[in-house]
PDB file of C-alpha atoms in Angstrom:
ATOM      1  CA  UNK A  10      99.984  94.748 133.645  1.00 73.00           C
ATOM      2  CA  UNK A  11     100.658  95.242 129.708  1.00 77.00           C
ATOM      3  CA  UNK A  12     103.853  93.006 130.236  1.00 78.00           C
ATOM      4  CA  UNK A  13     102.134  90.371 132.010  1.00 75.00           C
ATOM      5  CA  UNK A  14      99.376  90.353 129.307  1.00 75.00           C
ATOM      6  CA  UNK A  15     101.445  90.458 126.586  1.00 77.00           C
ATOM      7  CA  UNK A  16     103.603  87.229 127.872  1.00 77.00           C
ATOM      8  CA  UNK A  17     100.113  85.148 128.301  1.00 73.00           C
ATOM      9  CA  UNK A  18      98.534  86.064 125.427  1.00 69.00           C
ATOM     10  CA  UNK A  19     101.243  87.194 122.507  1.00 71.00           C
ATOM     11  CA  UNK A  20     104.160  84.323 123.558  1.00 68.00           C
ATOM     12  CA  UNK A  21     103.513  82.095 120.674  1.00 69.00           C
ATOM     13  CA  UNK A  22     103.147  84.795 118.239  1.00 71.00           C
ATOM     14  CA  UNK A  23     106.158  86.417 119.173  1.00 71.00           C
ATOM     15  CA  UNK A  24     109.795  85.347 117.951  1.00 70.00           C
ATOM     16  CA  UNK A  25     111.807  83.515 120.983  1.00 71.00           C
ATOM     17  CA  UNK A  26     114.826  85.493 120.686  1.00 70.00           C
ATOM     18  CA  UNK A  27     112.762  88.688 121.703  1.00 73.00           C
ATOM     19  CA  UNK A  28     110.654  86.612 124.140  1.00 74.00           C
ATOM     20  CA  UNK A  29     114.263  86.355 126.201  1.00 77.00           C
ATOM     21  CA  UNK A  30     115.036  89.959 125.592  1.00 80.00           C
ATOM     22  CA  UNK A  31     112.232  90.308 127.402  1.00 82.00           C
ATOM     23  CA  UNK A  32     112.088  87.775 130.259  1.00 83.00           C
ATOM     24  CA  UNK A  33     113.744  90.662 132.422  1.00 86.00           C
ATOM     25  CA  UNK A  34     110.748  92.858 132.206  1.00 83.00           C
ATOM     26  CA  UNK A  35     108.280  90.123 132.508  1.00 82.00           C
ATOM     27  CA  UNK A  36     110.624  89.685 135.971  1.00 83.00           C
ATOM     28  CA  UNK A  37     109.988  92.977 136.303  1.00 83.00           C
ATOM     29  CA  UNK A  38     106.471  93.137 135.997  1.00 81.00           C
ATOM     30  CA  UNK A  39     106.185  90.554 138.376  1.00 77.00           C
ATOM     31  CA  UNK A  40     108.071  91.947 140.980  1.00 79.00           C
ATOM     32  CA  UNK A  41     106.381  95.262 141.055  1.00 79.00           C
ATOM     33  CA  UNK A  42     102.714  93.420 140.292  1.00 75.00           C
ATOM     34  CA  UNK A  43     103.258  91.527 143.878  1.00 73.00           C
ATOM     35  CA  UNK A  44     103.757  95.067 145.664  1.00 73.00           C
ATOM     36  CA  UNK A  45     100.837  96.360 144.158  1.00 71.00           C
ATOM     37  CA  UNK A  46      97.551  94.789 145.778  1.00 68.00           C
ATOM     38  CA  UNK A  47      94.867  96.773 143.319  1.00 71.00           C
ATOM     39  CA  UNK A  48      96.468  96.257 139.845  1.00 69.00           C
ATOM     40  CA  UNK A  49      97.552  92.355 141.040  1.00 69.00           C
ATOM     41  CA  UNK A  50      93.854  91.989 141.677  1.00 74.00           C
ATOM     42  CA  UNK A  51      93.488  93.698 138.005  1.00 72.00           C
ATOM     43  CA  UNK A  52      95.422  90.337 136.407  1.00 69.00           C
ATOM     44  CA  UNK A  53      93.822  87.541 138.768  1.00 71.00           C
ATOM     45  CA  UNK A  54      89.943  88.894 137.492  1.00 74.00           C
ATOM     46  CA  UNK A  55      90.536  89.590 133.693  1.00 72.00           C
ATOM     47  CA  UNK A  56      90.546  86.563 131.533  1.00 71.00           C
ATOM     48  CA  UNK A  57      89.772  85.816 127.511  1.00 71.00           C
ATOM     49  CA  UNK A  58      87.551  83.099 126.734  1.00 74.00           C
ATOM     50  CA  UNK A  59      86.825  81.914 122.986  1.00 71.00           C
ATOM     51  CA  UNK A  60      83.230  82.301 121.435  1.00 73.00           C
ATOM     52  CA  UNK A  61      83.872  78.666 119.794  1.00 75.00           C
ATOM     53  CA  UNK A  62      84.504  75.295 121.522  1.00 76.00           C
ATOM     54  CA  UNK A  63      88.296  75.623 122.919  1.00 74.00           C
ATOM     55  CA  UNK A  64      90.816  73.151 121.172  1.00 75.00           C
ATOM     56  CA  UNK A  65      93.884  72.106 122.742  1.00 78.00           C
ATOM     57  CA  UNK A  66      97.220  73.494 120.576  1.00 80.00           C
ATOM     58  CA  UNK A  67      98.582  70.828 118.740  1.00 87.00           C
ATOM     59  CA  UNK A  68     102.545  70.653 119.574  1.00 88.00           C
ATOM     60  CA  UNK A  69     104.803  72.522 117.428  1.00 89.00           C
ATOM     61  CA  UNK A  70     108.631  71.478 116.609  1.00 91.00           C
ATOM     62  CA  UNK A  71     110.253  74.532 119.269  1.00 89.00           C
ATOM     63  CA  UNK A  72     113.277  74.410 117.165  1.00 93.00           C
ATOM     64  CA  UNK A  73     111.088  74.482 113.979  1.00 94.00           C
ATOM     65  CA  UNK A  74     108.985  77.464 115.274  1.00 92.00           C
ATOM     66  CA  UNK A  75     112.324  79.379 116.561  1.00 91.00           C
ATOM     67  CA  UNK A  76     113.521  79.150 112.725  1.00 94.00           C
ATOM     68  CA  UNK A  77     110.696  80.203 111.453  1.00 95.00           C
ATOM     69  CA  UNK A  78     109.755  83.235 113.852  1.00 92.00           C
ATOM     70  CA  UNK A  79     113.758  84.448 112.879  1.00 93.00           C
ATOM     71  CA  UNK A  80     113.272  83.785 108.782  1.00 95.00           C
ATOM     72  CA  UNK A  81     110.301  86.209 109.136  1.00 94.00           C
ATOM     73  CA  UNK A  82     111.843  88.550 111.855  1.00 91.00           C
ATOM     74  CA  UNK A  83     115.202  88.960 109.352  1.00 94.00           C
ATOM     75  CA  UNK A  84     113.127  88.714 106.334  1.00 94.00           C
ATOM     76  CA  UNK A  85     115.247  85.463 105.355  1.00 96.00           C
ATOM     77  CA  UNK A  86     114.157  82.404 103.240  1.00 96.00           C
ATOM     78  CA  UNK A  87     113.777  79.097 104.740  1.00 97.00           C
ATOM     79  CA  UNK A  88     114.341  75.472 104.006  1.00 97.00           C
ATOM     80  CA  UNK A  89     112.128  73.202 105.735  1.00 97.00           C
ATOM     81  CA  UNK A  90     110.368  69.327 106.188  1.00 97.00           C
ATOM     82  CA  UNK A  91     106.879  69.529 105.993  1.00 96.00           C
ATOM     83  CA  UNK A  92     104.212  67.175 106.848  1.00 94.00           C
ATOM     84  CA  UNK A  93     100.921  67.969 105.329  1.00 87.00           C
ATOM     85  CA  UNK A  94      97.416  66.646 105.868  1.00 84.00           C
ATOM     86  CA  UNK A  95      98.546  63.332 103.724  1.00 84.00           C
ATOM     87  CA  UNK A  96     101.316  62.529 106.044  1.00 85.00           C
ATOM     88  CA  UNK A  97     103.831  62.661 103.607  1.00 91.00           C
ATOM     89  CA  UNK A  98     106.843  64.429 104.518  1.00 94.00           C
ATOM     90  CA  UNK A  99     108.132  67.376 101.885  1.00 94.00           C
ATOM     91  CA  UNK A 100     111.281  69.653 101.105  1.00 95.00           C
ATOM     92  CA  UNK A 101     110.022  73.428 100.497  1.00 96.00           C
ATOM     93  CA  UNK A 102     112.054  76.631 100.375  1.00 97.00           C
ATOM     94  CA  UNK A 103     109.412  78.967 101.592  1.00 97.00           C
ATOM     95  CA  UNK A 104     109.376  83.324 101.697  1.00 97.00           C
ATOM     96  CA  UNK A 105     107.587  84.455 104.670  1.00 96.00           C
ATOM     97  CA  UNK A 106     105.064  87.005 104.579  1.00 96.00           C
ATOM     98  CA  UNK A 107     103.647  86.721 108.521  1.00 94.00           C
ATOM     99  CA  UNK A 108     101.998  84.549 110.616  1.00 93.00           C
ATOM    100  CA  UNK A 109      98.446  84.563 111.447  1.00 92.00           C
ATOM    101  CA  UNK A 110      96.829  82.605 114.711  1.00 87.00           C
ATOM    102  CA  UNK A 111      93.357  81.151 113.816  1.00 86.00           C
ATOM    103  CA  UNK A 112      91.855  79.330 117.184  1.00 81.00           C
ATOM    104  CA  UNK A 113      94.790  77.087 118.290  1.00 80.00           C
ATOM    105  CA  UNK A 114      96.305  76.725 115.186  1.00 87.00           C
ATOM    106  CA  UNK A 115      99.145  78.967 114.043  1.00 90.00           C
ATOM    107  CA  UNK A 116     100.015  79.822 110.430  1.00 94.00           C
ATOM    108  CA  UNK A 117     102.759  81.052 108.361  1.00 96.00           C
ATOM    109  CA  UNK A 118     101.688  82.786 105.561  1.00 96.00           C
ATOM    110  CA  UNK A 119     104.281  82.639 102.873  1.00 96.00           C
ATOM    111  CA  UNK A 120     105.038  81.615  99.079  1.00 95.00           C
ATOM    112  CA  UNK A 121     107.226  78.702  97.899  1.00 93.00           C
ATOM    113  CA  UNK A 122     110.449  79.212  96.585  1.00 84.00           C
ATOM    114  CA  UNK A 123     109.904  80.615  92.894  1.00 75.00           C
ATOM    115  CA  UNK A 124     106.366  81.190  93.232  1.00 79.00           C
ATOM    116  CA  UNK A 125     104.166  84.218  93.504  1.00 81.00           C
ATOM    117  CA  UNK A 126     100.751  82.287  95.003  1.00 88.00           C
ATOM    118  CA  UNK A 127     100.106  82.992  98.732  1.00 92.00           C
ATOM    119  CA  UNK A 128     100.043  79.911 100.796  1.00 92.00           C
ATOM    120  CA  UNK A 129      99.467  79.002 104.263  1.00 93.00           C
ATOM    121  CA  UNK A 130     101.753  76.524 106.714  1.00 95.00           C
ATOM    122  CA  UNK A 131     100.459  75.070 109.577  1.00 94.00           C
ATOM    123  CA  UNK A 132     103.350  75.505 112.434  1.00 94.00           C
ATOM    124  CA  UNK A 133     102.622  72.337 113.894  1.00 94.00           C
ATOM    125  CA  UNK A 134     103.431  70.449 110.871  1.00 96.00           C
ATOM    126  CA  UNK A 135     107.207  71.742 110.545  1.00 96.00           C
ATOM    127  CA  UNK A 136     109.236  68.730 111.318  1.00 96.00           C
ATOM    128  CA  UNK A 137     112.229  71.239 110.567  1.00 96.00           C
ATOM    129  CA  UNK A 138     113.752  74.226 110.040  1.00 96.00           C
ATOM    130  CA  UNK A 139     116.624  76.279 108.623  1.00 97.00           C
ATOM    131  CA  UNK A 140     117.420  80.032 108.136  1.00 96.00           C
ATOM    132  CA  UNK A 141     118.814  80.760 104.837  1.00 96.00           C
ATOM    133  CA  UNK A 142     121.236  84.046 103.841  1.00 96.00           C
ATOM    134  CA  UNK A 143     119.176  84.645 101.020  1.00 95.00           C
ATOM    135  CA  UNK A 144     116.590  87.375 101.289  1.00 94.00           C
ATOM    136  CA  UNK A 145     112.954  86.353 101.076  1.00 94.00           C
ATOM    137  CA  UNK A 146     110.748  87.457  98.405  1.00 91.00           C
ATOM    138  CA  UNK A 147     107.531  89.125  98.185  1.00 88.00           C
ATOM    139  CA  UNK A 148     104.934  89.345  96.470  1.00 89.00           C
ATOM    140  CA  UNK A 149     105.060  93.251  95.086  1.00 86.00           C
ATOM    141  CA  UNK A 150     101.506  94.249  97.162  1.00 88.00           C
ATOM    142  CA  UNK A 151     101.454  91.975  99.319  1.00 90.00           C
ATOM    143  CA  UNK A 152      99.489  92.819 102.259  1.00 91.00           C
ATOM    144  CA  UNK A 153      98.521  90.844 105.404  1.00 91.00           C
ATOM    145  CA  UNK A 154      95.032  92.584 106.593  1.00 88.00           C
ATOM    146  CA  UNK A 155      94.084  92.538 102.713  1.00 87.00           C
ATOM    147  CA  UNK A 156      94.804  88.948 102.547  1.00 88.00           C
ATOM    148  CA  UNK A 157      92.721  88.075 106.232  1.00 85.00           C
ATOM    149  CA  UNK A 158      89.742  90.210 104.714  1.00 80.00           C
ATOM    150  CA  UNK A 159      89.713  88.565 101.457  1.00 81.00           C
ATOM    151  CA  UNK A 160      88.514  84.857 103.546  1.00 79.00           C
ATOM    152  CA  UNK A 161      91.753  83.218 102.345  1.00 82.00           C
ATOM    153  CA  UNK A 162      91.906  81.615 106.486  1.00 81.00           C
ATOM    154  CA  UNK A 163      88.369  81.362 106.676  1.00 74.00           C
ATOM    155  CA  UNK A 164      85.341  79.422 105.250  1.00 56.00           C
ATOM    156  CA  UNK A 165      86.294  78.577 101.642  1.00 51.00           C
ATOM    157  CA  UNK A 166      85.242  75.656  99.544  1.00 42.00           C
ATOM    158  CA  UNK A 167      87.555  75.146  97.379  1.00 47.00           C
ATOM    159  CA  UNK A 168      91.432  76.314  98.231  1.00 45.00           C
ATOM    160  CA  UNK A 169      92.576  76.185  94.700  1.00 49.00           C
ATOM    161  CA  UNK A 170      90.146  79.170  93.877  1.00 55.00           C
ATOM    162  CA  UNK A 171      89.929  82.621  95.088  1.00 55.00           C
ATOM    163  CA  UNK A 172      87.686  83.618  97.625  1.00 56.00           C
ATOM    164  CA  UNK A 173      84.049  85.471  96.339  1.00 64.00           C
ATOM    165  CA  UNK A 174      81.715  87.115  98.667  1.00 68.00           C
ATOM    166  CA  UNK A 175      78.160  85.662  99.146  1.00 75.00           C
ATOM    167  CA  UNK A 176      74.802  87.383  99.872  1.00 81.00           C
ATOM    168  CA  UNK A 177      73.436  85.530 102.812  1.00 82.00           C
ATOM    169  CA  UNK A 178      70.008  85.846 103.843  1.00 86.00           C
ATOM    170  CA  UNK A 179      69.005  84.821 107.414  1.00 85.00           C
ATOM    171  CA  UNK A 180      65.596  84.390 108.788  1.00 87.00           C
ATOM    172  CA  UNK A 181      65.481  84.411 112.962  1.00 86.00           C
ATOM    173  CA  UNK A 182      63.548  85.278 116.257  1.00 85.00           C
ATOM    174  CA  UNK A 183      64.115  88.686 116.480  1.00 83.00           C
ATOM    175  CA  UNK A 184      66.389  87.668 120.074  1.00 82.00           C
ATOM    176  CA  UNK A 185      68.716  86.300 117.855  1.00 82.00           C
ATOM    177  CA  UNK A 186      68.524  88.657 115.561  1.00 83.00           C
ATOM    178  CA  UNK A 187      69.803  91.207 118.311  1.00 78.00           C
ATOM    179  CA  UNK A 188      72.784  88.877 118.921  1.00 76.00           C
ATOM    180  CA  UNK A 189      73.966  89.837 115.325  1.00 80.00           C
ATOM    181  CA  UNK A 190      72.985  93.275 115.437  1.00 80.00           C
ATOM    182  CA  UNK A 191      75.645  93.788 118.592  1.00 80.00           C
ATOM    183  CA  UNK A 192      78.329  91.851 116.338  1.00 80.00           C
ATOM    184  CA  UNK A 193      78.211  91.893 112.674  1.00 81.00           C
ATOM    185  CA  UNK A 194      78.898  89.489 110.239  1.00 78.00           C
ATOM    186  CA  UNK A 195      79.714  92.034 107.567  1.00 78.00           C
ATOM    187  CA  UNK A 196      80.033  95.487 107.197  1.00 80.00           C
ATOM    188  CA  UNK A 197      77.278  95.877 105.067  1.00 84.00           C
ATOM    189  CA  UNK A 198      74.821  94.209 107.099  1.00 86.00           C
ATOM    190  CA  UNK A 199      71.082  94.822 107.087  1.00 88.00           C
ATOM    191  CA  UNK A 200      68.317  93.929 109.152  1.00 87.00           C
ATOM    192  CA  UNK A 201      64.721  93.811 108.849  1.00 86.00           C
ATOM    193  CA  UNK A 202      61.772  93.274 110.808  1.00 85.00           C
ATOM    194  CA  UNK A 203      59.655  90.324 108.673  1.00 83.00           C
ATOM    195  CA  UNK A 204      55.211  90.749 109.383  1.00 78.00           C
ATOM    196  CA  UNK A 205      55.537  87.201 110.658  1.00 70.00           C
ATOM    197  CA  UNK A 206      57.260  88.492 113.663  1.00 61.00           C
ATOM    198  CA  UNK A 207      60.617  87.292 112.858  1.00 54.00           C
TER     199      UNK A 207
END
């Protein structure tokens, strides 16, 4: 069952060199699944469904995401075209860091050649790809949770700047209210019963 989840779920985040090291045991896992009624029942009723509207995943470049997924795997630079947002095609040499999938859209998380500044990639905008010999390099505390937690992928106003907390206050019917209780919106949350009933 873990096989057969982790080939639906974890194929595009995974590098496709180990995806067909693996192909045997996802064989594998078929195989035995089909002989075993109860756990083959398991897979047909368990499914993930996003809280947001689903988007369809834009196409990547395979040959473009195969680079990429073996820079970061053997901790390699890489020369690449890029096609940003303004549809002008660029050289980079880039040092990944990881990759990070947001919705449909998946991410490397890198710096440019000489550069210490995090930046993000979208895959789908890779036109293409090479693996250099030359070791990537890092940014001396680099870390990927630290950088998630710190908003860089999520709602920011203005990318050049680094990301500051906000105090939010929310007034709500006390249903909704419940909805957030169950799952947070920060660690730190508080809630409080208002006279007016809200």
């Amino acid at each position: 069952v873990t096989f057969m989840m982790v080939e639906e779920h974890l194929k595009h985040l995974l590098p496709p060199s180990l995806i067909n090291e693996m192909m045997p045991w996802f064989d594998l896992a078929r195989r035995s699944l089909s002989e075993q009624n109860n756990v083959r029942q398991w897979v047909n009723r368990v499914r993930i469904v996003p809280a947001s509207q689903p988007l369809i995943p834009p196409t990547i470049d395979q040959q473009a995401q195969q680079v990429i997924y073996e820079g970061l795997l053997q901790d390699k630079q890489i020369e690449c075209i890029y096609q940003g947002r303004e549809r002008e095609e660029k050289s980079y040499l880039l040092n990944p860091l990881g990759l990070v999938q947001k919705g449909a859209i998946i991410y490397l998380i890198c710096t440019r050649h000489d550069k210490t500044d995090i930046q993000t990639f979208a895959l789908h905008r890779f036109k293409s790809a090479i693996v250099l010999n030359s070791r990537a390099m890092h940014p001396i505390h680099f870390d990927i949770d630290a950088y998630i937690d710190s908003g860089a992928l999520g709602f920011r106003v203005d990318y050049n700047k680094p990301t500051e907390n906000i105090a939010l206050e929310l007034t709500m019917s006390e249903e909704d209210a419940h909805y957030f209780d169950e799952s947070q919106l920060s660690k730190d949350q508080t809630i409080q019963k208002l006279e007016n009933g809200l």
